[in-house]
XYZ file of C-alpha atoms in Angstrom:
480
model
C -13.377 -17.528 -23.079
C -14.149 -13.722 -22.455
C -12.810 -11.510 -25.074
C -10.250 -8.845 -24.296
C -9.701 -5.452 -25.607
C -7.394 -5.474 -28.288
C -4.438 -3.469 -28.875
C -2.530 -2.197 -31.612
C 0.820 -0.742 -31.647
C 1.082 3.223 -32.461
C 2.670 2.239 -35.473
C 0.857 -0.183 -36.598
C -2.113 2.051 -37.285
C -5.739 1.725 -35.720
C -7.494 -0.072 -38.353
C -10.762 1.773 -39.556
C -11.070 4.974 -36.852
C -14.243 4.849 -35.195
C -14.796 1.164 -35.434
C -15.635 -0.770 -32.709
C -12.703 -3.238 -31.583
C -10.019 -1.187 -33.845
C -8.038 -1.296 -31.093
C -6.000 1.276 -28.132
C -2.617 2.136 -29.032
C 0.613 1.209 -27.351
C 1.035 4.938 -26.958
C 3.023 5.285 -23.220
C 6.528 5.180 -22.923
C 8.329 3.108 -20.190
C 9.120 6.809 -18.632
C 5.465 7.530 -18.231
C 4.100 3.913 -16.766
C 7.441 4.293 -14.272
C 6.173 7.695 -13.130
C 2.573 6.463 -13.256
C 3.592 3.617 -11.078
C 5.085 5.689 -8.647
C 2.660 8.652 -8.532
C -0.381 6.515 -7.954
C 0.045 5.594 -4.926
C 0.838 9.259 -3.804
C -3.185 10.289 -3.726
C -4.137 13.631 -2.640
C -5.346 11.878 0.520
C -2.014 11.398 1.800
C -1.903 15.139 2.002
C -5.046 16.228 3.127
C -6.320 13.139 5.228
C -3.104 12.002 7.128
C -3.674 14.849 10.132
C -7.217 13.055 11.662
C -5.762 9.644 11.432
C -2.956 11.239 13.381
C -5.496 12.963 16.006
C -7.161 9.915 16.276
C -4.644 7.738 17.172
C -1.320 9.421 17.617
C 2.355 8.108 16.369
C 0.584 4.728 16.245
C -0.535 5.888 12.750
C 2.112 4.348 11.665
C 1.585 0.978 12.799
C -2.489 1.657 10.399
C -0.644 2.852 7.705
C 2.086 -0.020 7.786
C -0.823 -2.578 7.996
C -2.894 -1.378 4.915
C 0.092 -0.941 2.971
C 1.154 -4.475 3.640
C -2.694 -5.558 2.272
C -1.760 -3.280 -0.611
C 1.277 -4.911 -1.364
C -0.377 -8.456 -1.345
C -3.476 -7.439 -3.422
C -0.868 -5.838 -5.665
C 1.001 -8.806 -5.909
C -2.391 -10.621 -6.703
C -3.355 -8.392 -9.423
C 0.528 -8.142 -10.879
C 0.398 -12.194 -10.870
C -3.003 -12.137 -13.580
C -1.939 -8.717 -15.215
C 1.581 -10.128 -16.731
C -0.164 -13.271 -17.750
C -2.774 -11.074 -19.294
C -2.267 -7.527 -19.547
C -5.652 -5.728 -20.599
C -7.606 -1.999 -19.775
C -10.250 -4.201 -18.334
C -7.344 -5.339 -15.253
C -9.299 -6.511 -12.541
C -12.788 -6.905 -14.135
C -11.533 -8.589 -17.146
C -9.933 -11.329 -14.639
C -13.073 -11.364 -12.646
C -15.129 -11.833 -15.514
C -12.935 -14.855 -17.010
C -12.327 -16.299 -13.254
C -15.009 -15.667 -11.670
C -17.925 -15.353 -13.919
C -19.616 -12.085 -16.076
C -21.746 -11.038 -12.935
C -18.084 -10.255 -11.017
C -16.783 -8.861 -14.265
C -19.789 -6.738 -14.648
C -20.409 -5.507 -11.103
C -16.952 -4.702 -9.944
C -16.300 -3.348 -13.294
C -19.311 -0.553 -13.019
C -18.597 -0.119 -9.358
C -15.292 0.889 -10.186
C -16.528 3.006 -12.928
C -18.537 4.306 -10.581
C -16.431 4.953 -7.615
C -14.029 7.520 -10.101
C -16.640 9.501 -11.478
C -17.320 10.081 -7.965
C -13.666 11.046 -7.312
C -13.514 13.327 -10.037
C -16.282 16.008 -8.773
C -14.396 15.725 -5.385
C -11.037 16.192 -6.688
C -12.285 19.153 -8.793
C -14.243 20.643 -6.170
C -10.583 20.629 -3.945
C -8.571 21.937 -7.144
C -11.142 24.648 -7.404
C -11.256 25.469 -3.870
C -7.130 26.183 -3.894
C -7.815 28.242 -7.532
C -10.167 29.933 -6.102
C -7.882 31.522 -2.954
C -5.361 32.277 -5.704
C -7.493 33.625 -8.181
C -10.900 35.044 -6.558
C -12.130 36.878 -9.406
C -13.260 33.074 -10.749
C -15.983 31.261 -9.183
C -15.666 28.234 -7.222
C -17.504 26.190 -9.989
C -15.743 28.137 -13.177
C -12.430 27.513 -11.654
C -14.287 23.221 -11.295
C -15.099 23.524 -15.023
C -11.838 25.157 -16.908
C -10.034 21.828 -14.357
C -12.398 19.705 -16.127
C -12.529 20.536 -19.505
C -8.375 21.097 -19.713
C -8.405 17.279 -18.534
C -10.925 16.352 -20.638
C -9.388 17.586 -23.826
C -5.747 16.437 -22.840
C -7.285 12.967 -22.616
C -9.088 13.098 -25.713
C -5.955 13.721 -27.794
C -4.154 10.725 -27.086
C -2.981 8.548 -24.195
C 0.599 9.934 -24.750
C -1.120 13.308 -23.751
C -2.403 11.336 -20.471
C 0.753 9.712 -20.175
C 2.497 12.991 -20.769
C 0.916 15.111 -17.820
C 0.784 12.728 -15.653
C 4.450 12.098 -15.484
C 5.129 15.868 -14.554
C 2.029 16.035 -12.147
C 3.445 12.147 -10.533
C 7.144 14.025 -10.619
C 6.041 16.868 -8.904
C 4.418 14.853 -5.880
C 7.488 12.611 -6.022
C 9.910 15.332 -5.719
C 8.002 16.925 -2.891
C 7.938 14.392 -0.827
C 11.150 13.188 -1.127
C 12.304 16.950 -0.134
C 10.294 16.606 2.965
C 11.281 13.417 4.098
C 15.240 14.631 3.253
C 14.835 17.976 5.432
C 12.635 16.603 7.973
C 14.993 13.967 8.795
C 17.783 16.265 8.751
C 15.765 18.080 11.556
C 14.683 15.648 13.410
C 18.235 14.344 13.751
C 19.333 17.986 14.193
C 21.334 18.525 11.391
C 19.108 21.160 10.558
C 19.698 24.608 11.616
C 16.828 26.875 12.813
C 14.571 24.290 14.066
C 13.879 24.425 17.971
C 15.352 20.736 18.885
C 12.854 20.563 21.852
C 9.875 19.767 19.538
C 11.314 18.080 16.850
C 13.298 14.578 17.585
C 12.292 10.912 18.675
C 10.942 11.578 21.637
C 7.833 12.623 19.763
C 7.226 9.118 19.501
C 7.069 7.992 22.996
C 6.070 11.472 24.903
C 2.856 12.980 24.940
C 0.925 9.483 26.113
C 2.975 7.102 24.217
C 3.299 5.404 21.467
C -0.557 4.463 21.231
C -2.184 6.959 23.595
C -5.967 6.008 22.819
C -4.759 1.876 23.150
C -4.434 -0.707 20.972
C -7.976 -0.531 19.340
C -7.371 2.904 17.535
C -4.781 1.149 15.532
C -8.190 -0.472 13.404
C -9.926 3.082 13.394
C -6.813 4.317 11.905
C -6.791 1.607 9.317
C -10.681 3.178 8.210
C -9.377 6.173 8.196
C -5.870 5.927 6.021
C -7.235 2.931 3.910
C -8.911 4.880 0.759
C -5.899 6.998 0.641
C -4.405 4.046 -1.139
C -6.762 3.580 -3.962
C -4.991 4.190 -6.927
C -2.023 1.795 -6.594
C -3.858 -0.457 -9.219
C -3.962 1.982 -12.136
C -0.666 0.949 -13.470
C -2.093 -2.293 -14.764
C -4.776 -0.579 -16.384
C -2.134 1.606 -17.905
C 0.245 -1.149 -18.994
C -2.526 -2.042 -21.546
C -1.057 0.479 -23.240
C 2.517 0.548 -23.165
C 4.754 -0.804 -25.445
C 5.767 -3.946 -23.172
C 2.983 -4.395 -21.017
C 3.774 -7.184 -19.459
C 7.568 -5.769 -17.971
C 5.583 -2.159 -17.016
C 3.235 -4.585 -14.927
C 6.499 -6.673 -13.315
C 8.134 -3.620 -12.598
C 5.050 -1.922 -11.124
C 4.411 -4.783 -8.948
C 8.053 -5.395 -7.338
C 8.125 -1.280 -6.544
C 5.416 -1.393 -4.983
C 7.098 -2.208 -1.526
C 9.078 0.440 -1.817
C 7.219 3.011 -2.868
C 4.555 2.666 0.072
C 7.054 2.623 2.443
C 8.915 5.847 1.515
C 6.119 7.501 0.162
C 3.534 6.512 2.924
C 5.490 5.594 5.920
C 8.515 7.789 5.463
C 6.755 11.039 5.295
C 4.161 10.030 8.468
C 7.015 8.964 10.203
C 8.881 12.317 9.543
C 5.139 14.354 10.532
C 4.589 12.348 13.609
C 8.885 12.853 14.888
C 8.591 16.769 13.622
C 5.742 17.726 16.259
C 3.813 16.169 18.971
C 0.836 14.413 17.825
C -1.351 16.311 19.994
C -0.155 19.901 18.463
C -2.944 21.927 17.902
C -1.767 23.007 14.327
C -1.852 19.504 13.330
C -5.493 19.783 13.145
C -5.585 23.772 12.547
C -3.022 23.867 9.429
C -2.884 19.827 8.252
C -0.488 17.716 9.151
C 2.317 18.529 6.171
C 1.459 22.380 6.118
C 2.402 22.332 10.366
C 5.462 20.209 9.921
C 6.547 22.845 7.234
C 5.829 25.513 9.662
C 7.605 23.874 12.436
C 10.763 23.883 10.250
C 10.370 27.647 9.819
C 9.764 27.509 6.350
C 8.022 30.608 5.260
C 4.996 30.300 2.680
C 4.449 26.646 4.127
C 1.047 26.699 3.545
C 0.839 28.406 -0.254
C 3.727 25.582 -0.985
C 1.656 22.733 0.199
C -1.590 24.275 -1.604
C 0.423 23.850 -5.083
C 1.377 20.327 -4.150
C -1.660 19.869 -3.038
C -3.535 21.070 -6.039
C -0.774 19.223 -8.165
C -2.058 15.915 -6.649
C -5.382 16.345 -7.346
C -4.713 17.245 -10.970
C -2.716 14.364 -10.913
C -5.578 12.221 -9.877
C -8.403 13.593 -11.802
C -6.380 13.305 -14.832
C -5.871 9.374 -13.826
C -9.664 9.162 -12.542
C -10.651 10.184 -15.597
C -8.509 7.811 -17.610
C -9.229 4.804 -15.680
C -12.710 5.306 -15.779
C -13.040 5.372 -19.473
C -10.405 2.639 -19.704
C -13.083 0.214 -17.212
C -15.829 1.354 -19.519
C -13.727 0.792 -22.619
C -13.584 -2.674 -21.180
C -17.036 -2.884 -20.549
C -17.930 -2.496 -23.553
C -15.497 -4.665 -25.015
C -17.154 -7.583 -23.151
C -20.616 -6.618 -23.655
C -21.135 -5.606 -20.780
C -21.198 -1.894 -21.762
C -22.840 -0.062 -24.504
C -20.770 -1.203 -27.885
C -20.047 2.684 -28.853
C -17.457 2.526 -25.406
C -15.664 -0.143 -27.451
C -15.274 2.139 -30.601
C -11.608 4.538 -30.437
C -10.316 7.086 -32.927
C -7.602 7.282 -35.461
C -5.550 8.365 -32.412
C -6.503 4.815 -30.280
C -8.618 7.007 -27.918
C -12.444 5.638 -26.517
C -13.455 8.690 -27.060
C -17.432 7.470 -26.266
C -16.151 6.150 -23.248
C -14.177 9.073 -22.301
C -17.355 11.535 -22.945
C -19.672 9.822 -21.307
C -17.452 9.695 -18.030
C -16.955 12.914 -17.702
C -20.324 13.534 -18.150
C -21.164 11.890 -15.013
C -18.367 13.913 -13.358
C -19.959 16.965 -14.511
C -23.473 15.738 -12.627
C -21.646 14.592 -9.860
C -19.889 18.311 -9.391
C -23.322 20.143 -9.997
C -25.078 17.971 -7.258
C -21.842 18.758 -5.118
C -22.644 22.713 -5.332
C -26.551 22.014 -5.289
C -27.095 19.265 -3.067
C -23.580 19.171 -1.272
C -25.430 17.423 2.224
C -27.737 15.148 0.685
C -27.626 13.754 -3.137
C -23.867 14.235 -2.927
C -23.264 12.902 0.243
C -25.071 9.870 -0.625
C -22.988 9.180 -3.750
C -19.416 9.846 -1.805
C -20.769 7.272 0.997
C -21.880 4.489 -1.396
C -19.081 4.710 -3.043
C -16.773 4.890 -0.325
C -15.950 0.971 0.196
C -15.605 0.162 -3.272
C -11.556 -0.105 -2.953
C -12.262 -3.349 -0.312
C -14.778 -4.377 -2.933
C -12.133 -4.757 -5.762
C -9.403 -5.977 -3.543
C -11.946 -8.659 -2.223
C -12.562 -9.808 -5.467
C -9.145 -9.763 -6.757
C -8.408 -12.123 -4.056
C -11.045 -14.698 -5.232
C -10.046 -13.908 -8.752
C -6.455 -14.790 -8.197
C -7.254 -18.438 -6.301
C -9.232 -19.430 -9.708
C -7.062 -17.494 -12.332
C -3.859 -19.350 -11.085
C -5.075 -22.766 -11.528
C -6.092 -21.169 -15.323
C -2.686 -19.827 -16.174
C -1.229 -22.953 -14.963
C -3.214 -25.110 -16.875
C -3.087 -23.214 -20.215
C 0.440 -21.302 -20.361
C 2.347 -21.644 -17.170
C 5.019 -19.762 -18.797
C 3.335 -16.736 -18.413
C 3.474 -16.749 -14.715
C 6.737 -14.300 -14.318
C 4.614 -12.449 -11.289
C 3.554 -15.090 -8.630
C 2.037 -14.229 -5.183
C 3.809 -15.396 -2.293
C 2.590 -18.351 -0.213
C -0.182 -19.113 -2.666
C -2.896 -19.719 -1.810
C -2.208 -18.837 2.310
C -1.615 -14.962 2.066
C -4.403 -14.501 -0.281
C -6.579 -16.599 2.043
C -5.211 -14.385 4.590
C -5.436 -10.766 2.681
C -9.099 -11.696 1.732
C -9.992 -12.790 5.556
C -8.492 -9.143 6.245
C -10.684 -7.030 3.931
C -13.488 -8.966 5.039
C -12.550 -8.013 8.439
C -12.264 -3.939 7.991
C -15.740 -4.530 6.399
C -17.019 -5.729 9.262
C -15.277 -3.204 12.095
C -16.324 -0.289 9.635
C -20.185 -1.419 10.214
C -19.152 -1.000 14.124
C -17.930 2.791 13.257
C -20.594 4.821 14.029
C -18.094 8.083 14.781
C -16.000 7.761 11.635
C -18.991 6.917 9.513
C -17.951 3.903 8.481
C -21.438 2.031 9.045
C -23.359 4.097 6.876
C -20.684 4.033 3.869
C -20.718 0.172 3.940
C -23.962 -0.347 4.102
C -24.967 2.250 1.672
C -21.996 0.444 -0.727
C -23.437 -2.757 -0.147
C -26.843 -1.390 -1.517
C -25.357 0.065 -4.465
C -23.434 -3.318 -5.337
C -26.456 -5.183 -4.923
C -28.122 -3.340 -7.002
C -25.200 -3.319 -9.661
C -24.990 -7.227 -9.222
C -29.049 -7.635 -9.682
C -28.408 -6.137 -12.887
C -25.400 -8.422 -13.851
C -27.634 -11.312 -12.900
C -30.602 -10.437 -15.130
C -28.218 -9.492 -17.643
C -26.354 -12.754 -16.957
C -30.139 -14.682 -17.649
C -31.369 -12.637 -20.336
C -27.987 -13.536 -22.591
C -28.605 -17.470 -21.792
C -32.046 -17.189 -22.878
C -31.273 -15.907 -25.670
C -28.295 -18.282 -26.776
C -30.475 -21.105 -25.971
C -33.420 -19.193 -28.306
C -30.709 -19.159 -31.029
C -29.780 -22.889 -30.527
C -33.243 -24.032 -30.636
């Protein structure tokens, strides 16, 4: 049986600081997981990436968004079914690794890893960008590094620090949305006055070349274009590691999720899309929520969305940065990492782990400002289809983990997918799917960030393999 990061209560002490295995602490409160479920599906991508998946296929966006959210709400089911059972930092990897073997514990545990220190030099690279407009006199990169080393250090204090921002950065995207869906519904019914009724209303929907005017197919280039927006959604089971009752944050997490993807996701697309033709040319121009602002005659539109914006990605680097250390945490829990990952402070922090991410986001920004079209590029792109990655193999790590959990302690099943094993039969065939049409994208680049993915997963799972060998060998070395 694979060993799973331990976890101590806050009061409970750590043990001996520094040691390896003493333990995280149950340090975030049911206020900060409910926040944390709720904000992590909001990703800065909703807000910045929403108006070319409108371009590209009109009000039919919807129609993407509603069919990657429903994959997100079984893999989330999936992943809510082995989390209750067994809630651990590791989440995903740690089930892979027990269901699956250590190769898909190791692989889709660095590729993870690796996909967020990736995330963090683009999200502080946008943050800095929006400083930067506010506050010229600070360079691009100072404005990257002050983002970086604020988040750093708030992380390093304790996961109630984490747990702390992140439910006033999550609140702040939570509120703002739910503003714009409120007034833009009021004006698109017409209860709102000041807004010219002959470009706001229903007949967005329909006018302009319909529903779908590029056909049927760009409902599936619309799906590669809204589907990484979503990553994220799975951090509340890392999270609930460290809660007081980890196993009701992950039940609760999981049953919201429905909801919150369609209000959050659908709700304020829907509201875009009804607000102004798809076709507008400040859709494109301004982004999609900045020009529905504007429509509405809201003055400042665009500084408003810039702090909501630039909340967001604070909000997600602060996350990025916590899961990633959490995976590596894990990692080295199980071996599979360094053992100085496993080792956490007085305060339950992986402080190793923590450090040594953030490194990598550090290189990762520098190659952004040095090598923006090349090194950079290359490291967004093979990174890009990690989220199908981990959703693939939390499909085949559900079909084994459920015939575990039933065989061992079938009381712990309080979280059960629906239709098992059909719909995660059926999710699975999906992903494997969008993996395929993506390597038929040549316009969207979707070829050349699977492919270059799939390189940098075989090379990850080469390395499990060996590793996977090596260990045997050595057992057997032992026995003999």
């Amino acid at each position: 049986m694979t060993s799973q990061p331990t976890l101590t209560k806050a009061e409970d002490g750590p043990g001996k600081p520094g040691e390896p295995g003493s333990g995280l602490q149950a340090g975030l409160k049911n206020r900060h997981l409910s926040m944390i479920a709720i904000g992590g599906v909001i990703g800065a991508g909703l807000f910045v990436g929403s108006s070319s998946g409108i371009a590209t296929v009109g009000p039919g966006i919807l129609l993407s968004y509603a069919l990657v959210g429903t994959l997100v709400v079984l893999v989330m089911r999936m992943l809510g079914e082995m989390s209750a059972a067994n809630p651990t930092s590791g989440s995903f990897s740690a089930h892979a690794d027990r269901a699956l073997g250590p190769w898909a514990g190791f692989s889709i545990g660095w590729l993870y890893w690796f996909f967020w220190v990736v995330v963090l030099a683009v999200e502080a690279t946008a943050g800095a960008k929006i400083l930067e407009g506010w506050i010229p006199a600070v360079p691009q990169w100072g404005w990257a590094l002050i983002v970086m080393v604020v988040l750093t250090a708030t992380n390093l204090a304790s996961v109630g620090s984490y747990g702390e921002f992140e439910f006033w950065f999550a609140g702040i995207k939570v509120v703002a949305i739910a503003a714009f869906i409120v007034v833009g519904g009021l004006a698109v019914l017409g209860l709102l006055p000041g807004v010219d009724s002959e470009q706001a209303g229903l007949a967005n929907l329909t006018e302009h070349g319909g529903f779908l005017p590029h056909g049927a197919g760009a409902i599936l280039t619309g799906v590669l274009l809204v589907v990484f927006s979503f990553m994220g959604s799975e951090i509340p089971t890392l999270a609930a590691g460290e809660s007081e009752d980890p196993q009701r944050a992950v039940t609760k997490a999981t049953n919201s999720i429905i909801w919150r993807i369609a209000v959050f996701y659908l709700g304020s697309i829907f509201v875009v899309v009804a607000l102004l033709p798809w076709d507008s040319q400040s859709i494109i121009d301004k982004g999609s929520y900045v020009a529905a602002l504007d429509s509405l005659g809201i003055a400042n539109a665009g500084q408003i969305m810039n702090f909501i914006v630039l909340t967001s990605v604070l909000s997600c680097l602060n996350s990025g940065l916590y899961t990633a250390s959490r995976m590596a945490f894990s990692l080295g829990q199980r071996g599979d990492a360094p053992r100085a990952f496993a080792r956490t402070t007085a305060r339950g922090v992986p402080r190793t782990a923590i450090l040594v991410s953030v490194v990598f986001g550090f290189v990762a920004v520098f190659f952004n400002y040095e090598f923006p079209d090349s090194v950079f590029l290359f490291l967004v792109n093979s990174s890009g289809a990690v989220a199908l990655f981990v959703w693939l193999v939390i499909c085949f790590s559900q079909l084994r983990m459920r015939k575990i959990i039933q065989a061992e302690a079938p009381e712990k099943l309080v979280v059960r997918m629906w239709l098992f094993p059909y719909l995660t039969w059926a999710a699975a065939a999906v992903i494997v799917f969008v993996l395929g049409y993506m390597l038929t994208d040549t316009e969207h680049n979707g070829r050349t960030t699977v492919l270059l993915s799939l390189l940098v997963a075989a090379l990850v799972l080469t390395v499990a393999v060996v590793k996977q060998k090596v260990t045997a060998r050595k057992v057997l070395a032992g026995e003999d």
